[in-house]
PDB file of C-alpha atoms in Angstrom:
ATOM      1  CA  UNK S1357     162.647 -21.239  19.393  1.00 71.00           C
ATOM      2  CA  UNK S1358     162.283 -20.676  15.924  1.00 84.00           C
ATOM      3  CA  UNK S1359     160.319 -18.271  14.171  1.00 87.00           C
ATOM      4  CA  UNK S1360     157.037 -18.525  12.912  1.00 91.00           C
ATOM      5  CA  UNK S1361     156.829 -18.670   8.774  1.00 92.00           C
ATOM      6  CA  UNK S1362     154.159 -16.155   7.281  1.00 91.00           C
ATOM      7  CA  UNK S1363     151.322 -17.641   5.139  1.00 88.00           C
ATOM      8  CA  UNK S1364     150.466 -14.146   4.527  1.00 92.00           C
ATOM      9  CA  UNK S1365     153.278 -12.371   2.775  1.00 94.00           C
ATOM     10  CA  UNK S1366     154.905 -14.419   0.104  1.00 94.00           C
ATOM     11  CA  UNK S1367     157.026 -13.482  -2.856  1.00 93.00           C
ATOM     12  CA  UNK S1368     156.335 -13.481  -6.705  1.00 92.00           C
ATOM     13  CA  UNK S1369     159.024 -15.904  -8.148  1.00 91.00           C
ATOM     14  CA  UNK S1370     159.167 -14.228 -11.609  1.00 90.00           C
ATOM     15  CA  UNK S1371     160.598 -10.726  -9.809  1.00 92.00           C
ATOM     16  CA  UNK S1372     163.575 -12.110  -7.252  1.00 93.00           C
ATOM     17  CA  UNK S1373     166.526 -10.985  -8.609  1.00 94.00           C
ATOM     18  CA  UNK S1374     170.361  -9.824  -6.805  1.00 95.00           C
ATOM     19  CA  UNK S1375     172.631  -8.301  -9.153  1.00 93.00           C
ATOM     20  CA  UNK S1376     176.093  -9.225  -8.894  1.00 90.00           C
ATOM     21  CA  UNK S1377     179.037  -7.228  -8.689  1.00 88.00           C
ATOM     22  CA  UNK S1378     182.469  -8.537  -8.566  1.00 85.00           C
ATOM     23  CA  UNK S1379     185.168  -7.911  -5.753  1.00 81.00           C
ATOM     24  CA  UNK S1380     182.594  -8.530  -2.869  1.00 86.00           C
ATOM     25  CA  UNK S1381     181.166  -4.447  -3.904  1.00 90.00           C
ATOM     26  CA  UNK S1382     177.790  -4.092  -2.813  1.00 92.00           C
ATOM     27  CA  UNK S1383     174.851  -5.843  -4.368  1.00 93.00           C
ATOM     28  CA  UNK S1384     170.924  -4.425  -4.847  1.00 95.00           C
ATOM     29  CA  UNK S1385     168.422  -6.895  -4.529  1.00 96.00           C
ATOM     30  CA  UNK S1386     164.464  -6.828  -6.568  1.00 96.00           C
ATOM     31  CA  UNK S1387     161.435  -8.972  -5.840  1.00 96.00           C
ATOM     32  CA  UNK S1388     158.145  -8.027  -5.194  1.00 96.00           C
ATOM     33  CA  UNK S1389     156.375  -9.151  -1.773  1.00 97.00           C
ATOM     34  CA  UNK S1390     153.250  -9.968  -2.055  1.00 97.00           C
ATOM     35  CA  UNK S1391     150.096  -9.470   1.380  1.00 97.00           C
ATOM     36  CA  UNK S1392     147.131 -11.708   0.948  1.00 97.00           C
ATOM     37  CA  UNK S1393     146.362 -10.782   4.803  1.00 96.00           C
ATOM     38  CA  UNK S1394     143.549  -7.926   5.332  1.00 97.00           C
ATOM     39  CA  UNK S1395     145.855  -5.865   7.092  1.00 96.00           C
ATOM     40  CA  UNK S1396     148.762  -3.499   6.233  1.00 97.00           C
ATOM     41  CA  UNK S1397     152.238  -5.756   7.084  1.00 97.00           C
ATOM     42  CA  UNK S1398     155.484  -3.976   7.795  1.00 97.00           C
ATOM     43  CA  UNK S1399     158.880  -5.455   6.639  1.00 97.00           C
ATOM     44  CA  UNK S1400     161.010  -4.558   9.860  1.00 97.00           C
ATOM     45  CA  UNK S1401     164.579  -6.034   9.111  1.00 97.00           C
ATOM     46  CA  UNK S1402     165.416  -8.012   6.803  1.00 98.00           C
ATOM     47  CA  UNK S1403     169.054 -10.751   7.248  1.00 97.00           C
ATOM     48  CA  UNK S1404     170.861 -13.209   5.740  1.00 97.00           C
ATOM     49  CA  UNK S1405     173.392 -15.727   6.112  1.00 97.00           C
ATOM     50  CA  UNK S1406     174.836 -15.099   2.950  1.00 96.00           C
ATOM     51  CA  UNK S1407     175.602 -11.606   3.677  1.00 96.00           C
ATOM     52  CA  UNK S1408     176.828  -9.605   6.577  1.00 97.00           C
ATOM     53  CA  UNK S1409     174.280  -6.924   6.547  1.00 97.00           C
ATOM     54  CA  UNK S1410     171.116  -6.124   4.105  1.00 97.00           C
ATOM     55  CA  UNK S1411     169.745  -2.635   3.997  1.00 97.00           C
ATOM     56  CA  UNK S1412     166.460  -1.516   2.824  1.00 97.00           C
ATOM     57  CA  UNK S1413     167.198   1.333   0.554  1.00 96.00           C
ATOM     58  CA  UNK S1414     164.781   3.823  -1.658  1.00 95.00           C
ATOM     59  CA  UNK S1415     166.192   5.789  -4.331  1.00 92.00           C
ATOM     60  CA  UNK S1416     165.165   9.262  -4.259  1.00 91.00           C
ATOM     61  CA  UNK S1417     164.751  11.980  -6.832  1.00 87.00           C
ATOM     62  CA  UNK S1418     166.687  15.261  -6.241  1.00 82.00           C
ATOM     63  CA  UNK S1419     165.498  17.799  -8.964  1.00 84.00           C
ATOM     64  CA  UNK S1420     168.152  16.042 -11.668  1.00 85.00           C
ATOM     65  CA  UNK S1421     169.781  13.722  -9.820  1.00 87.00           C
ATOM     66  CA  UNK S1422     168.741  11.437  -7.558  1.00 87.00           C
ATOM     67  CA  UNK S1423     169.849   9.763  -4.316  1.00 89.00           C
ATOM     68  CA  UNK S1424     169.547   6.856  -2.233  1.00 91.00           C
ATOM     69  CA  UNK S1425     167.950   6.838   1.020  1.00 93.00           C
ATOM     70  CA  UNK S1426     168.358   4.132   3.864  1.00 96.00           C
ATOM     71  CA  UNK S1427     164.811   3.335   5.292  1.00 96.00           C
ATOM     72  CA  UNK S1428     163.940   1.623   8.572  1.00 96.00           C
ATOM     73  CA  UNK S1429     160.820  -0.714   7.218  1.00 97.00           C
ATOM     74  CA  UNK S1430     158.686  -0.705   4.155  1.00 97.00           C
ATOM     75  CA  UNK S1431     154.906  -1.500   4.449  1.00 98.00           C
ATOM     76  CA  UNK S1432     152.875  -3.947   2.490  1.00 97.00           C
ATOM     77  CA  UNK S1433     148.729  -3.106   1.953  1.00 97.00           C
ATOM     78  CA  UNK S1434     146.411  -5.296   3.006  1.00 97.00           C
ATOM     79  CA  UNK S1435     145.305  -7.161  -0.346  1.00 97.00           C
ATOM     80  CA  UNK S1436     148.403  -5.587  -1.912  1.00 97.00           C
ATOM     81  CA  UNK S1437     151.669  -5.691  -2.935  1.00 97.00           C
ATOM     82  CA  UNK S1438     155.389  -4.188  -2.649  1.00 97.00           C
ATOM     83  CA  UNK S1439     157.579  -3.452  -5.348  1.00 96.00           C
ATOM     84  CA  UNK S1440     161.272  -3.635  -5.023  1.00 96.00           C
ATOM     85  CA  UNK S1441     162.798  -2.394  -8.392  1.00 94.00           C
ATOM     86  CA  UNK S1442     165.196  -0.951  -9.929  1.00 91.00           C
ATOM     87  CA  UNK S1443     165.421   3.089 -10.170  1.00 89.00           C
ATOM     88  CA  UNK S1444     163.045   2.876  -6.911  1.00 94.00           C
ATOM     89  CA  UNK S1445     163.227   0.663  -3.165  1.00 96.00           C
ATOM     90  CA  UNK S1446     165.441  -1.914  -3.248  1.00 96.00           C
ATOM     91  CA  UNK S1447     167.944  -4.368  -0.756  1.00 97.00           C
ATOM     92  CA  UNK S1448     171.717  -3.600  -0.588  1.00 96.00           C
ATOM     93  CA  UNK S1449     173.031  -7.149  -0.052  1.00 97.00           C
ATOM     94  CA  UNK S1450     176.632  -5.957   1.537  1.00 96.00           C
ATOM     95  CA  UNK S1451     179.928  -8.100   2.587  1.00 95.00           C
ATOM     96  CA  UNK S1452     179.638 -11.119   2.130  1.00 95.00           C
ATOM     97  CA  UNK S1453     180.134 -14.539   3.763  1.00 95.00           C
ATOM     98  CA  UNK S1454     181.323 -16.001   1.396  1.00 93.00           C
ATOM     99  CA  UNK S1455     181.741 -16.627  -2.865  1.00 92.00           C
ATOM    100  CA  UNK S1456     179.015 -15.335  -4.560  1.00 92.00           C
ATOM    101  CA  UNK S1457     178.545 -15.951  -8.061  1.00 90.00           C
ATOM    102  CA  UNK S1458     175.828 -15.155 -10.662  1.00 91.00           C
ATOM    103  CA  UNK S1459     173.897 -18.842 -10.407  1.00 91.00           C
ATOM    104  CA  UNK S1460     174.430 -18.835  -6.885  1.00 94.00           C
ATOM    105  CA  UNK S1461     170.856 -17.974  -4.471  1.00 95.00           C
ATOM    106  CA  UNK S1462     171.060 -15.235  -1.475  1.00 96.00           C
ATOM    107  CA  UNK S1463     169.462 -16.610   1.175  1.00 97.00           C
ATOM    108  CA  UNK S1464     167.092 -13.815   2.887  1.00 97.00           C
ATOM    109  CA  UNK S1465     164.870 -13.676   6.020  1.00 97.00           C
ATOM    110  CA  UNK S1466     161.752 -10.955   6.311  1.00 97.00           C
ATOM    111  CA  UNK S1467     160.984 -10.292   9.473  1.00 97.00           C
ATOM    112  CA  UNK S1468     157.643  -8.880   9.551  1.00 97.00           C
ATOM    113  CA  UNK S1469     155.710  -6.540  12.192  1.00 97.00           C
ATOM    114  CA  UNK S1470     153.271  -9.827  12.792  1.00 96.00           C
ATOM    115  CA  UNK S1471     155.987 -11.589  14.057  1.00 96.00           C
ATOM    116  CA  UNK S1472     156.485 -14.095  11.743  1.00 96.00           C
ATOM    117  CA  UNK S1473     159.026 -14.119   8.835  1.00 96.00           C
ATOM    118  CA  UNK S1474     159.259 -14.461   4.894  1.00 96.00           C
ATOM    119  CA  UNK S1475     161.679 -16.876   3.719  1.00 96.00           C
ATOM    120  CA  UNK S1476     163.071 -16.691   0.120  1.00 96.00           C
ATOM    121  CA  UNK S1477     166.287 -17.486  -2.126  1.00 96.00           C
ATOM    122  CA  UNK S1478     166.783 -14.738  -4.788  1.00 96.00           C
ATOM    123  CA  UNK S1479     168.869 -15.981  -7.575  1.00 95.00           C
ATOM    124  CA  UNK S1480     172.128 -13.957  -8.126  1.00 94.00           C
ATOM    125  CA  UNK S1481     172.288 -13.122 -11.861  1.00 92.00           C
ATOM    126  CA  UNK S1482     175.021 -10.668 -13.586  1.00 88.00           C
ATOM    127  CA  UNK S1483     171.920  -8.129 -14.751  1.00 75.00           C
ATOM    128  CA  UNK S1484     168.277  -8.376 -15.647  1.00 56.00           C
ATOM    129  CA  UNK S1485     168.575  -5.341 -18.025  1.00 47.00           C
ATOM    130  CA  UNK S1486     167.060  -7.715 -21.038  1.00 43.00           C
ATOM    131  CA  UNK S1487     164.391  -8.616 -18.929  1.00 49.00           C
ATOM    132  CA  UNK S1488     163.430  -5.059 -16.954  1.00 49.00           C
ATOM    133  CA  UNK S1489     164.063  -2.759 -20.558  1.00 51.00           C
ATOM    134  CA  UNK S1490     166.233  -0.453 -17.476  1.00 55.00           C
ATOM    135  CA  UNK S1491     168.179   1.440 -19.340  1.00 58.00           C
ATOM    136  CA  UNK S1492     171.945   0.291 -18.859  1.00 58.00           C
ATOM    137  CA  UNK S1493     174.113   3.914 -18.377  1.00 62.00           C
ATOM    138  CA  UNK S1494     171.087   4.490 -16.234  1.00 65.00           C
ATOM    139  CA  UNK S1495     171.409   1.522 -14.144  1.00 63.00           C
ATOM    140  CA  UNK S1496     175.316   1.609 -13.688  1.00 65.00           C
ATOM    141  CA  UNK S1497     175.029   5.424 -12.513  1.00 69.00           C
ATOM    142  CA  UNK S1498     172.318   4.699 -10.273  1.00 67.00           C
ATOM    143  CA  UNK S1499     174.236   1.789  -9.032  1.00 67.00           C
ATOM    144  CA  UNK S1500     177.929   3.631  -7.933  1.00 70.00           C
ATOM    145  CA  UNK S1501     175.643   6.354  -6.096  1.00 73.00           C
ATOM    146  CA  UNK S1502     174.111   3.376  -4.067  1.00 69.00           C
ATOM    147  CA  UNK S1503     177.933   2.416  -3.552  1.00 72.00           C
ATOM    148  CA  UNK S1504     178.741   5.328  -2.921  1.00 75.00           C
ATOM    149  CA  UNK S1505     175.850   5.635  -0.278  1.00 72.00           C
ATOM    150  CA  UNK S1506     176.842   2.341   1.682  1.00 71.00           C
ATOM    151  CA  UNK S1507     180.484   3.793   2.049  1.00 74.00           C
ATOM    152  CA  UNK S1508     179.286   6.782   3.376  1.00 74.00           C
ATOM    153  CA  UNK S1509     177.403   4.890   5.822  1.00 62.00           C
ATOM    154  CA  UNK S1510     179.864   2.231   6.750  1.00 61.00           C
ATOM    155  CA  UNK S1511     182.073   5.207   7.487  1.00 61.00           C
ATOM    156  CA  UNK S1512     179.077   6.401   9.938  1.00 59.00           C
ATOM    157  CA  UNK S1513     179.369   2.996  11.532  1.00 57.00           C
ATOM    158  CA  UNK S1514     182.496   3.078  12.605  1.00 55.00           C
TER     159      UNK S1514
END
Protein backbone atom coordinates (compact mmCIF):
# COMPACT_ATOMS: atom_id res chain seq x y z
CA UNK A 1 0.00 0.00 0.00
CA UNK A 2 1.41 3.15 -0.77
CA UNK A 3 1.79 6.06 1.24
CA UNK A 4 -0.35 8.83 1.63
CA UNK A 5 1.10 12.33 -0.06
CA UNK A 6 0.89 15.43 2.39
CA UNK A 7 -1.16 18.48 1.23
CA UNK A 8 0.15 20.04 4.26
CA UNK A 9 3.90 20.26 4.13
CA UNK A 10 5.24 21.23 0.77
CA UNK A 11 8.53 22.67 -0.31
CA UNK A 12 9.57 26.21 -1.61
CA UNK A 13 11.03 25.53 -5.15
CA UNK A 14 13.37 28.59 -5.14
CA UNK A 15 15.46 26.92 -1.92
CA UNK A 16 16.04 22.97 -3.09
CA UNK A 17 19.41 22.67 -3.66
CA UNK A 18 22.20 19.30 -3.24
CA UNK A 19 25.65 20.26 -3.64
CA UNK A 20 27.76 18.02 -5.49
CA UNK A 21 30.93 16.59 -4.69
CA UNK A 22 32.87 14.40 -6.91
CA UNK A 23 34.12 10.73 -6.17
CA UNK A 24 30.66 9.65 -4.69
CA UNK A 25 31.99 11.96 -1.13
CA UNK A 26 29.12 12.96 0.74
CA UNK A 27 26.63 15.54 -0.38
CA UNK A 28 24.50 18.30 1.96
CA UNK A 29 21.23 18.98 0.82
CA UNK A 30 19.04 22.81 1.40
CA UNK A 31 15.36 23.49 0.87
CA UNK A 32 13.03 24.91 3.04
CA UNK A 33 9.72 22.86 4.03
CA UNK A 34 7.03 24.65 4.28
CA UNK A 35 3.45 23.62 7.13
CA UNK A 36 0.24 25.20 6.04
CA UNK A 37 -1.46 22.60 8.62
CA UNK A 38 -2.44 24.18 12.21
CA UNK A 39 -0.36 21.83 13.90
CA UNK A 40 3.39 21.36 14.60
CA UNK A 41 4.61 18.39 11.84
CA UNK A 42 7.69 16.34 12.55
CA UNK A 43 10.05 15.20 9.69
CA UNK A 44 10.82 11.55 11.01
CA UNK A 45 13.15 9.98 8.26
CA UNK A 46 13.76 11.09 5.37
CA UNK A 47 15.03 8.29 1.98
CA UNK A 48 15.82 8.14 -1.32
CA UNK A 49 16.38 6.03 -4.18
CA UNK A 50 19.09 7.96 -5.38
CA UNK A 51 21.10 7.53 -2.37
CA UNK A 52 21.85 4.82 0.08
CA UNK A 53 21.22 6.68 3.22
CA UNK A 54 20.17 10.54 3.99
CA UNK A 55 20.88 11.96 7.39
CA UNK A 56 19.37 14.90 8.99
CA UNK A 57 22.27 16.85 10.27
CA UNK A 58 22.53 20.40 12.33
CA UNK A 59 25.67 22.16 12.48
CA UNK A 60 26.56 23.25 15.82
CA UNK A 61 28.62 26.05 17.26
CA UNK A 62 31.49 25.07 19.64
CA UNK A 63 32.93 28.38 21.13
CA UNK A 64 35.21 28.87 17.66
CA UNK A 65 34.57 26.07 15.87
CA UNK A 66 31.72 24.39 15.16
CA UNK A 67 30.43 20.84 14.65
CA UNK A 68 27.93 18.80 13.09
CA UNK A 69 25.36 16.98 14.91
CA UNK A 70 23.19 13.97 13.59
CA UNK A 71 19.49 14.58 14.66
CA UNK A 72 16.64 12.06 14.80
CA UNK A 73 13.64 14.48 13.31
CA UNK A 74 13.25 18.16 12.82
CA UNK A 75 9.83 19.83 13.53
CA UNK A 76 7.86 22.13 11.35
CA UNK A 77 5.30 24.96 13.25
CA UNK A 78 2.00 24.98 12.57
CA UNK A 79 1.60 28.03 10.02
CA UNK A 80 5.39 27.90 9.70
CA UNK A 81 8.27 26.95 8.11
CA UNK A 82 11.76 24.96 8.26
CA UNK A 83 14.91 26.11 7.08
CA UNK A 84 17.53 23.81 5.81
CA UNK A 85 20.68 25.97 5.02
CA UNK A 86 23.86 26.17 4.83
CA UNK A 87 26.12 26.93 8.11
CA UNK A 88 22.86 25.50 10.02
CA UNK A 89 20.39 21.95 9.56
CA UNK A 90 20.86 20.38 6.58
CA UNK A 91 20.57 16.56 4.63
CA UNK A 92 23.78 14.50 4.09
CA UNK A 93 22.83 12.75 0.83
CA UNK A 94 25.54 9.69 1.26
CA UNK A 95 26.60 6.68 -1.26
CA UNK A 96 25.08 6.70 -3.92
CA UNK A 97 23.11 4.51 -6.36
CA UNK A 98 24.27 5.57 -8.95
CA UNK A 99 26.02 8.74 -11.31
CA UNK A 100 25.24 11.83 -9.97
CA UNK A 101 26.00 14.86 -11.72
CA UNK A 102 25.36 18.61 -11.16
CA UNK A 103 21.95 18.83 -13.56
CA UNK A 104 20.93 15.64 -12.34
CA UNK A 105 17.63 15.74 -9.44
CA UNK A 106 17.91 13.62 -5.98
CA UNK A 107 14.93 12.08 -5.57
CA UNK A 108 13.78 12.43 -1.70
CA UNK A 109 10.87 11.08 0.40
CA UNK A 110 9.69 12.99 3.89
CA UNK A 111 8.14 10.91 5.97
CA UNK A 112 6.23 12.90 8.33
CA UNK A 113 4.82 12.17 12.03
CA UNK A 114 1.08 12.44 10.28
CA UNK A 115 1.79 9.63 8.36
CA UNK A 116 1.88 10.84 5.14
CA UNK A 117 5.01 11.85 3.11
CA UNK A 118 6.62 14.91 1.18
CA UNK A 119 7.77 14.16 -2.17
CA UNK A 120 10.40 16.40 -3.91
CA UNK A 121 13.40 16.37 -6.56
CA UNK A 122 16.21 18.76 -5.43
CA UNK A 123 18.34 19.71 -8.30
CA UNK A 124 22.07 18.74 -7.89
CA UNK A 125 24.12 21.86 -8.71
CA UNK A 126 28.13 22.21 -8.22
CA UNK A 127 27.47 25.28 -5.47
CA UNK A 128 24.91 27.96 -4.81
CA UNK A 129 27.59 30.26 -3.26
CA UNK A 130 26.48 33.16 -5.98
CA UNK A 131 23.13 32.72 -5.01
CA UNK A 132 23.34 32.22 -0.87
CA UNK A 133 26.42 35.23 -0.55
CA UNK A 134 27.97 31.91 1.92
CA UNK A 135 31.16 32.71 2.14
CA UNK A 136 33.30 30.07 0.08
CA UNK A 137 36.55 29.11 2.64
CA UNK A 138 33.64 29.09 5.00
CA UNK A 139 31.58 26.69 3.18
CA UNK A 140 34.44 24.21 2.13
CA UNK A 141 35.62 24.04 5.95
CA UNK A 142 32.27 23.55 7.13
CA UNK A 143 31.81 21.00 4.49
CA UNK A 144 35.11 18.40 5.26
CA UNK A 145 33.94 18.59 9.08
CA UNK A 146 30.47 17.24 7.86
CA UNK A 147 32.73 14.59 5.96
CA UNK A 148 34.53 14.12 8.42
CA UNK A 149 31.38 13.56 10.71
CA UNK A 150 29.73 10.86 8.34
CA UNK A 151 33.10 8.83 8.50
CA UNK A 152 33.11 8.89 11.98
CA UNK A 153 29.73 7.58 11.97
CA UNK A 154 29.94 5.03 9.24
CA UNK A 155 32.81 3.73 11.33
CA UNK A 156 30.09 3.54 14.33
CA UNK A 157 27.99 1.49 11.95
CA UNK A 158 30.00 -1.07 11.40
Amino acid sequence: MKTPISTYVTVDPETRWVRWLPNSLPAAGYLTLKNSSDNSIDVTKVTSPDYQRVTLYQTVKDGESSKVVKVDKITIPAKGEFNFVPGSYHLMFEKPTHLITPGDNARTIFFLSTGKVTKVRIPVRTSAVHEAKVDPAAEDARLKAVIEEVNKTDDDDD
